[in-house]
């Protein structure tokens, strides 16, 4: 690491600290030549695939757009913020693990639908209606019937936020 003051090429690490979220390391460094001290931040750089849009255009993956999709689908739904964040992380993880440099947006949409199906069925149908361009009431009916056929037994379903809060209140 070059010293930002004298451009000397030899600096040493004095102290290292991991951030609260574990995503970065803050290093305090000292220059061997001029004695000045400075801090650096070290982060993991993972390359996510480029998204191929339906019109053939390509754009860099944007996690904010992904989060916005979840927020729109789950607007005014009783789903805990932590569960939404976990679903977003799961989609990003799936994109990283696919090992491809380019991924069609359709595949990203399928990843999102799989996560929404686990989180909230109303949010899932909302997203599916836009994603699959529902035009008639029958499209909604077909999707809901398909969802009902694929539902796990009630004891295997994830609880909603209201149910979680009720369970916590009873535990107190």
XYZ file of N, CA and C in Angstrom:
516
model
N 0.857 -1.175 0.000
C 0.000 0.000 0.000
C 0.896 1.230 0.000
N 0.650 2.124 -0.932
C 1.416 3.370 -1.017
C 0.945 4.354 0.045
N 1.885 5.080 0.600
C 1.571 6.128 1.564
C 0.922 7.293 0.806
N -0.244 7.792 1.264
C -0.887 8.907 0.558
C -0.164 10.237 0.753
N 0.807 10.288 1.689
C 1.513 11.528 1.971
C 2.826 11.646 1.196
N 3.619 10.567 1.216
C 4.931 10.640 0.564
C 5.094 9.655 -0.589
N 4.059 8.862 -0.842
C 4.045 7.864 -1.917
C 5.054 6.736 -1.731
N 5.598 6.592 -0.539
C 6.512 5.486 -0.257
C 5.727 4.177 -0.391
N 6.389 3.133 -0.888
C 5.678 1.880 -1.173
C 5.569 0.936 0.020
N 6.216 1.263 1.121
C 6.198 0.338 2.254
C 5.459 0.948 3.443
N 4.256 0.418 3.712
C 3.506 0.825 4.909
C 3.201 -0.434 5.701
N 3.020 -0.266 6.995
C 2.715 -1.437 7.816
C 1.383 -1.242 8.518
N 0.732 -2.367 8.813
C -0.559 -2.358 9.505
C -0.293 -2.257 10.999
N -0.916 -1.271 11.624
C -0.780 -1.061 13.059
C -1.919 -1.751 13.807
N -3.122 -1.629 13.264
C -4.309 -2.178 13.927
C -5.350 -2.539 12.870
N -6.097 -3.628 13.100
C -7.185 -4.035 12.203
C -8.442 -4.272 13.023
N -9.584 -3.816 12.483
C -10.866 -4.025 13.150
C -11.920 -4.385 12.112
N -12.726 -5.382 12.450
C -13.817 -5.808 11.583
C -15.031 -4.938 11.888
N -15.756 -4.513 10.842
C -16.960 -3.701 11.041
C -18.046 -4.537 11.699
N -19.089 -3.848 12.185
C -20.176 -4.539 12.883
C -20.852 -5.589 12.022
N -21.050 -5.278 10.724
C -21.740 -6.233 9.854
C -20.800 -7.292 9.280
N -19.509 -7.167 9.562
C -18.536 -8.162 9.107
C -18.171 -8.047 7.643
N -18.638 -6.987 6.974
C -18.409 -6.847 5.534
C -17.125 -6.084 5.206
N -16.590 -5.341 6.160
C -15.367 -4.570 5.895
C -14.392 -4.699 7.062
N -13.132 -4.440 6.745
C -12.090 -4.394 7.768
C -11.432 -3.027 7.676
N -11.356 -2.340 8.794
C -10.693 -1.036 8.867
C -9.277 -1.280 9.372
N -8.301 -0.835 8.597
C -6.905 -1.024 8.980
C -6.245 0.338 9.226
N -5.596 0.454 10.360
C -4.790 1.642 10.675
C -3.382 1.319 10.211
N -2.809 2.184 9.389
C -1.487 1.931 8.812
C -0.528 3.059 9.156
N 0.746 2.719 9.127
C 1.798 3.709 9.347
C 2.838 3.604 8.245
N 3.341 4.752 7.792
C 4.346 4.774 6.734
C 5.731 4.609 7.359
N 6.537 3.718 6.801
C 7.894 3.472 7.295
C 8.826 4.650 6.993
N 8.541 5.403 5.929
C 9.425 6.492 5.520
C 9.135 7.798 6.259
N 7.875 8.282 6.201
C 7.566 9.594 6.779
C 6.910 9.518 8.155
N 6.460 8.342 8.559
C 5.874 8.173 9.880
C 4.416 8.574 9.984
N 3.814 9.066 8.904
C 2.397 9.453 8.925
C 1.526 8.215 9.074
N 0.338 8.425 9.642
C -0.622 7.338 9.810
C -1.875 7.643 8.999
N -2.533 6.568 8.524
C -3.771 6.700 7.766
C -4.568 5.409 7.896
N -5.827 5.490 7.542
C -6.709 4.322 7.629
C -7.130 3.877 6.235
N -7.338 2.574 6.088
C -7.876 2.020 4.848
C -9.054 1.126 5.196
N -9.953 0.951 4.234
C -11.082 0.040 4.380
C -10.911 -1.072 3.363
N -11.020 -2.284 3.825
C -10.903 -3.445 2.954
C -12.273 -4.105 2.854
N -12.747 -4.294 1.615
C -14.038 -4.946 1.396
C -13.869 -6.078 0.393
N -14.796 -6.998 0.437
C -14.806 -8.099 -0.513
C -15.377 -7.582 -1.825
N -14.727 -7.921 -2.911
C -15.243 -7.539 -4.216
C -15.649 -8.807 -4.954
N -16.940 -8.974 -5.094
C -17.460 -10.121 -5.819
C -18.151 -9.624 -7.077
N -17.814 -10.224 -8.165
C -18.388 -9.824 -9.443
C -19.709 -10.542 -9.657
N -20.778 -9.781 -9.754
C -22.084 -10.355 -10.048
C -22.298 -10.332 -11.554
N -23.101 -11.248 -12.066
C -23.283 -11.301 -13.521
C -24.007 -10.074 -14.069
N -23.811 -9.831 -15.344
C -24.522 -8.785 -16.057
C -25.916 -9.334 -16.364
N -26.933 -8.481 -16.269
C -28.304 -8.903 -16.511
C -28.677 -8.586 -17.959
N -29.177 -9.602 -18.657
C -29.629 -9.423 -20.037
C -31.123 -9.150 -19.988
N -31.511 -7.943 -20.404
C -32.908 -7.529 -20.369
C -33.695 -8.206 -21.496
N -35.007 -8.125 -21.420
C -35.871 -8.748 -22.429
C -35.653 -8.171 -23.825
N -35.282 -6.897 -23.896
C -35.062 -6.274 -25.202
C -33.657 -6.531 -25.749
N -32.873 -7.335 -25.022
C -31.522 -7.662 -25.467
C -30.447 -6.774 -24.876
N -30.850 -5.683 -24.230
C -29.881 -4.793 -23.598
C -29.237 -5.454 -22.395
N -28.082 -4.949 -22.017
C -27.362 -5.495 -20.870
C -27.127 -4.381 -19.855
N -27.242 -4.746 -18.577
C -26.934 -3.767 -17.530
C -26.365 -4.485 -16.325
N -25.576 -3.752 -15.564
C -24.977 -4.310 -14.350
C -26.073 -4.629 -13.349
N -25.875 -5.700 -12.594
C -26.828 -6.059 -11.554
C -26.896 -4.942 -10.534
N -28.107 -4.608 -10.104
C -28.319 -3.543 -9.128
C -29.162 -4.090 -7.980
N -28.536 -4.283 -6.828
C -29.238 -4.842 -5.667
C -30.360 -3.928 -5.194
N -30.241 -2.618 -5.440
C -31.316 -1.696 -5.041
C -32.588 -1.962 -5.842
N -32.433 -2.276 -7.134
C -33.597 -2.605 -7.955
C -34.258 -3.885 -7.446
N -33.424 -4.832 -7.066
C -33.932 -6.088 -6.526
C -34.739 -5.823 -5.261
N -34.182 -5.021 -4.368
C -34.872 -4.695 -3.117
C -36.181 -3.955 -3.397
N -36.171 -3.061 -4.377
C -37.381 -2.333 -4.743
C -38.471 -3.288 -5.216
N -38.082 -4.309 -5.962
C -39.055 -5.304 -6.423
C -39.712 -6.018 -5.250
N -38.908 -6.405 -4.276
C -39.456 -7.047 -3.084
C -40.360 -6.082 -2.329
N -39.919 -4.831 -2.177
C -40.716 -3.846 -1.440
C -42.067 -3.600 -2.103
N -42.086 -3.507 -3.426
C -43.352 -3.283 -4.134
C -44.293 -4.474 -3.967
N -43.752 -5.671 -4.125
C -44.583 -6.867 -4.014
C -45.127 -7.050 -2.596
N -44.351 -6.625 -1.607
C -44.729 -6.859 -0.208
C -45.260 -5.607 0.483
N -45.569 -4.580 -0.301
C -46.066 -3.329 0.269
C -47.323 -3.586 1.098
N -47.313 -3.095 2.331
C -48.427 -3.236 3.283
C -48.746 -4.692 3.624
N -47.751 -5.553 3.519
C -47.918 -6.958 3.900
C -47.168 -7.188 5.207
N -47.652 -8.081 6.051
C -47.026 -8.305 7.360
C -45.806 -9.226 7.292
N -44.750 -8.751 6.641
C -43.523 -9.540 6.518
C -42.395 -8.771 7.198
N -41.679 -9.447 8.074
C -40.601 -8.808 8.833
C -39.471 -8.358 7.909
N -38.909 -7.219 8.233
C -37.807 -6.634 7.459
C -36.627 -7.601 7.336
N -36.334 -8.318 8.401
C -35.211 -9.262 8.376
C -35.436 -10.361 7.345
N -36.676 -10.792 7.224
C -36.994 -11.855 6.262
C -36.878 -11.349 4.825
N -37.244 -10.090 4.599
C -37.094 -9.503 3.262
C -35.613 -9.407 2.927
N -34.815 -8.910 3.869
C -33.368 -8.810 3.644
C -32.762 -10.178 3.360
N -33.198 -11.183 4.090
C -32.688 -12.539 3.867
C -33.064 -13.043 2.476
N -34.264 -12.710 2.008
C -34.686 -13.121 0.670
C -33.857 -12.430 -0.405
N -33.574 -11.148 -0.202
C -32.722 -10.414 -1.152
C -31.337 -11.049 -1.185
N -30.783 -11.342 -0.001
C -29.461 -11.986 0.054
C -29.479 -13.348 -0.630
N -30.587 -14.074 -0.486
C -30.697 -15.397 -1.119
C -30.664 -15.279 -2.638
N -31.340 -14.277 -3.189
C -31.327 -14.079 -4.643
C -29.920 -13.700 -5.103
N -29.265 -12.794 -4.380
C -27.893 -12.399 -4.736
C -26.971 -13.615 -4.658
N -27.144 -14.431 -3.635
C -26.330 -15.641 -3.489
C -26.550 -16.585 -4.678
N -27.798 -16.758 -5.085
C -28.086 -17.619 -6.231
C -27.414 -17.088 -7.498
N -27.412 -15.770 -7.655
C -26.750 -15.181 -8.827
C -25.246 -15.423 -8.788
N -24.649 -15.280 -7.599
C -23.204 -15.527 -7.471
C -22.875 -16.982 -7.758
N -23.713 -17.875 -7.251
C -23.422 -19.296 -7.356
C -23.684 -19.864 -8.755
N -24.438 -19.153 -9.582
C -24.735 -19.688 -10.917
C -23.467 -19.750 -11.766
N -22.469 -18.934 -11.431
C -21.178 -18.997 -12.109
C -21.170 -18.472 -13.535
N -22.216 -17.785 -13.935
C -22.288 -17.255 -15.289
C -21.950 -15.773 -15.296
N -21.419 -15.312 -16.405
C -21.070 -13.896 -16.534
C -22.280 -13.051 -16.898
N -23.247 -13.678 -17.586
C -24.472 -12.988 -17.981
C -25.665 -13.872 -17.635
N -26.701 -13.246 -17.087
C -27.903 -13.976 -16.683
C -29.110 -13.236 -17.244
N -30.037 -13.957 -17.891
C -31.255 -13.287 -18.385
C -32.116 -12.785 -17.230
N -32.761 -11.647 -17.423
C -33.605 -11.078 -16.370
C -34.735 -12.037 -16.002
N -35.143 -12.874 -16.944
C -36.195 -13.859 -16.664
C -35.753 -14.798 -15.540
N -34.499 -15.176 -15.553
C -33.989 -16.080 -14.515
C -33.959 -15.381 -13.152
N -33.585 -14.103 -13.152
C -33.593 -13.341 -11.900
C -35.022 -13.266 -11.371
N -35.985 -13.034 -12.266
C -37.390 -12.998 -11.872
C -37.851 -14.304 -11.259
N -37.375 -15.422 -11.782
C -37.721 -16.726 -11.217
C -37.133 -16.884 -9.813
N -35.890 -16.418 -9.624
C -35.283 -16.457 -8.289
C -36.136 -15.656 -7.303
N -36.575 -14.454 -7.738
C -37.387 -13.584 -6.881
C -38.720 -14.264 -6.550
N -39.358 -14.858 -7.558
C -40.645 -15.514 -7.323
C -40.510 -16.676 -6.347
N -39.429 -17.431 -6.445
C -39.208 -18.536 -5.508
C -39.098 -18.028 -4.076
N -38.391 -16.923 -3.893
C -38.247 -16.363 -2.541
C -39.561 -15.763 -2.048
N -40.289 -15.078 -2.934
C -41.572 -14.496 -2.535
C -42.584 -15.573 -2.174
N -42.543 -16.686 -2.866
C -43.461 -17.796 -2.565
C -43.265 -18.254 -1.121
N -42.015 -18.228 -0.647
C -41.718 -18.625 0.732
C -42.142 -17.556 1.742
N -42.065 -16.288 1.336
C -42.337 -15.180 2.258
C -43.819 -14.883 2.442
N -44.514 -14.657 1.307
C -45.881 -14.166 1.397
C -46.596 -14.464 0.081
N -47.713 -15.175 0.169
C -48.407 -15.602 -1.044
C -49.045 -14.443 -1.793
N -49.526 -13.448 -1.087
C -50.109 -12.280 -1.752
C -49.012 -11.518 -2.495
N -47.876 -11.340 -1.852
C -46.741 -10.686 -2.511
C -46.278 -11.463 -3.732
N -46.301 -12.764 -3.610
C -45.920 -13.617 -4.734
C -46.857 -13.391 -5.922
N -48.170 -13.389 -5.672
C -49.142 -13.202 -6.758
C -49.017 -11.800 -7.347
N -48.778 -10.804 -6.495
C -48.572 -9.438 -7.006
C -47.399 -9.403 -7.980
N -46.284 -9.963 -7.551
C -45.091 -9.961 -8.403
C -45.341 -10.761 -9.676
N -45.950 -11.935 -9.535
C -46.213 -12.787 -10.691
C -47.123 -12.092 -11.692
N -48.086 -11.311 -11.208
C -49.015 -10.635 -12.118
C -48.291 -9.627 -13.012
N -47.303 -8.959 -12.489
C -46.529 -8.008 -13.281
C -45.487 -8.750 -14.113
N -44.796 -9.653 -13.473
C -43.710 -10.395 -14.125
C -44.203 -11.210 -15.316
N -45.358 -11.833 -15.151
C -45.904 -12.672 -16.226
C -46.970 -11.948 -17.046
N -47.127 -10.654 -16.810
C -48.047 -9.801 -17.584
C -49.470 -10.360 -17.629
N -50.054 -10.573 -16.451
C -51.438 -11.048 -16.397
C -52.337 -10.010 -17.066
N -53.262 -10.488 -17.895
C -54.176 -9.579 -18.579
C -55.633 -9.857 -18.258
N -55.904 -11.037 -17.728
C -57.282 -11.399 -17.427
C -57.375 -11.972 -16.025
N -58.574 -11.969 -15.505
C -58.822 -12.535 -14.184
C -58.445 -14.010 -14.149
N -58.632 -14.697 -15.245
C -58.299 -16.126 -15.323
C -56.810 -16.356 -15.074
N -55.964 -15.403 -15.464
C -54.522 -15.536 -15.225
C -54.231 -15.559 -13.724
N -54.908 -14.690 -12.991
C -54.753 -14.664 -11.533
C -55.245 -15.972 -10.926
N -56.430 -16.406 -11.371
C -57.028 -17.632 -10.858
C -56.103 -18.824 -11.087
N -55.530 -18.917 -12.280
C -54.631 -20.027 -12.606
C -53.400 -20.017 -11.704
N -52.853 -18.836 -11.485
C -51.654 -18.731 -10.652
C -51.968 -19.086 -9.204
N -53.103 -18.645 -8.707
C -53.488 -18.956 -7.330
C -53.747 -20.449 -7.175
N -54.412 -21.046 -8.142
C -54.650 -22.490 -8.082
C -53.335 -23.263 -8.108
N -52.410 -22.822 -8.937
C -51.088 -23.465 -9.000
C -50.376 -23.320 -7.659
N -50.467 -22.138 -7.066
C -49.847 -21.889 -5.769
C -50.460 -22.790 -4.702
N -51.769 -22.915 -4.699
C -52.444 -23.764 -3.711
C -52.044 -25.230 -3.860
N -51.878 -25.692 -5.099
C -51.451 -27.087 -5.329
C -50.041 -27.324 -4.802
N -49.191 -26.313 -4.928
C -47.785 -26.460 -4.541
C -47.512 -26.148 -3.083
N -48.529 -25.683 -2.351
C -48.328 -25.295 -0.948
C -47.935 -26.491 -0.095
N -46.953 -26.294 0.797
C -46.643 -27.349 1.763
C -47.735 -27.396 2.822
N -47.800 -28.476 3.588
C -48.763 -28.523 4.691
C -48.572 -27.319 5.622
N -49.626 -26.910 6.292
C -49.621 -25.690 7.122
C -48.469 -25.661 8.124
N -48.113 -26.804 8.691
C -47.059 -26.810 9.723
C -45.676 -26.527 9.140
N -45.513 -26.661 7.808
C -44.215 -26.396 7.180
C -44.098 -24.971 6.661
N -45.196 -24.219 6.628
C -45.165 -22.861 6.102
C -44.500 -21.928 7.100
N -43.851 -20.896 6.565
C -43.219 -19.892 7.413
C -44.287 -18.994 8.020
N -44.150 -18.627 9.298
C -45.153 -17.761 9.926
C -45.038 -16.330 9.412
N -46.164 -15.621 9.378
C -46.167 -14.219 8.998
C -45.786 -13.378 10.209
N -45.507 -12.121 9.968
C -45.090 -11.194 11.021
C -46.107 -11.142 12.154
N -47.395 -11.049 11.835
C -48.427 -10.965 12.874
C -48.422 -12.225 13.732
N -48.254 -13.369 13.095
C -48.213 -14.618 13.856
C -46.952 -14.668 14.721
N -45.837 -14.169 14.181
C -44.594 -14.150 14.955
C -44.750 -13.274 16.191
N -45.373 -12.099 16.011
C -45.564 -11.177 17.134
C -46.483 -11.809 18.172
N -47.530 -12.488 17.722
C -48.441 -13.153 18.648
C -47.746 -14.233 19.438
N -46.902 -14.984 18.792
C -46.148 -16.061 19.460
C -45.190 -15.468 20.485
N -44.546 -14.348 20.139
C -43.617 -13.700 21.075
C -44.366 -13.171 22.294
N -45.564 -12.594 22.052
C -46.362 -12.037 23.151
C -46.784 -13.135 24.106
N -47.177 -14.301 23.567
C -47.581 -15.427 24.421
C -46.401 -15.949 25.225
N -45.191 -15.899 24.650
C -44.003 -16.412 25.323
C -43.618 -15.550 26.518
N -44.006 -14.300 26.488
C -43.652 -13.376 27.591
C -44.537 -13.636 28.722
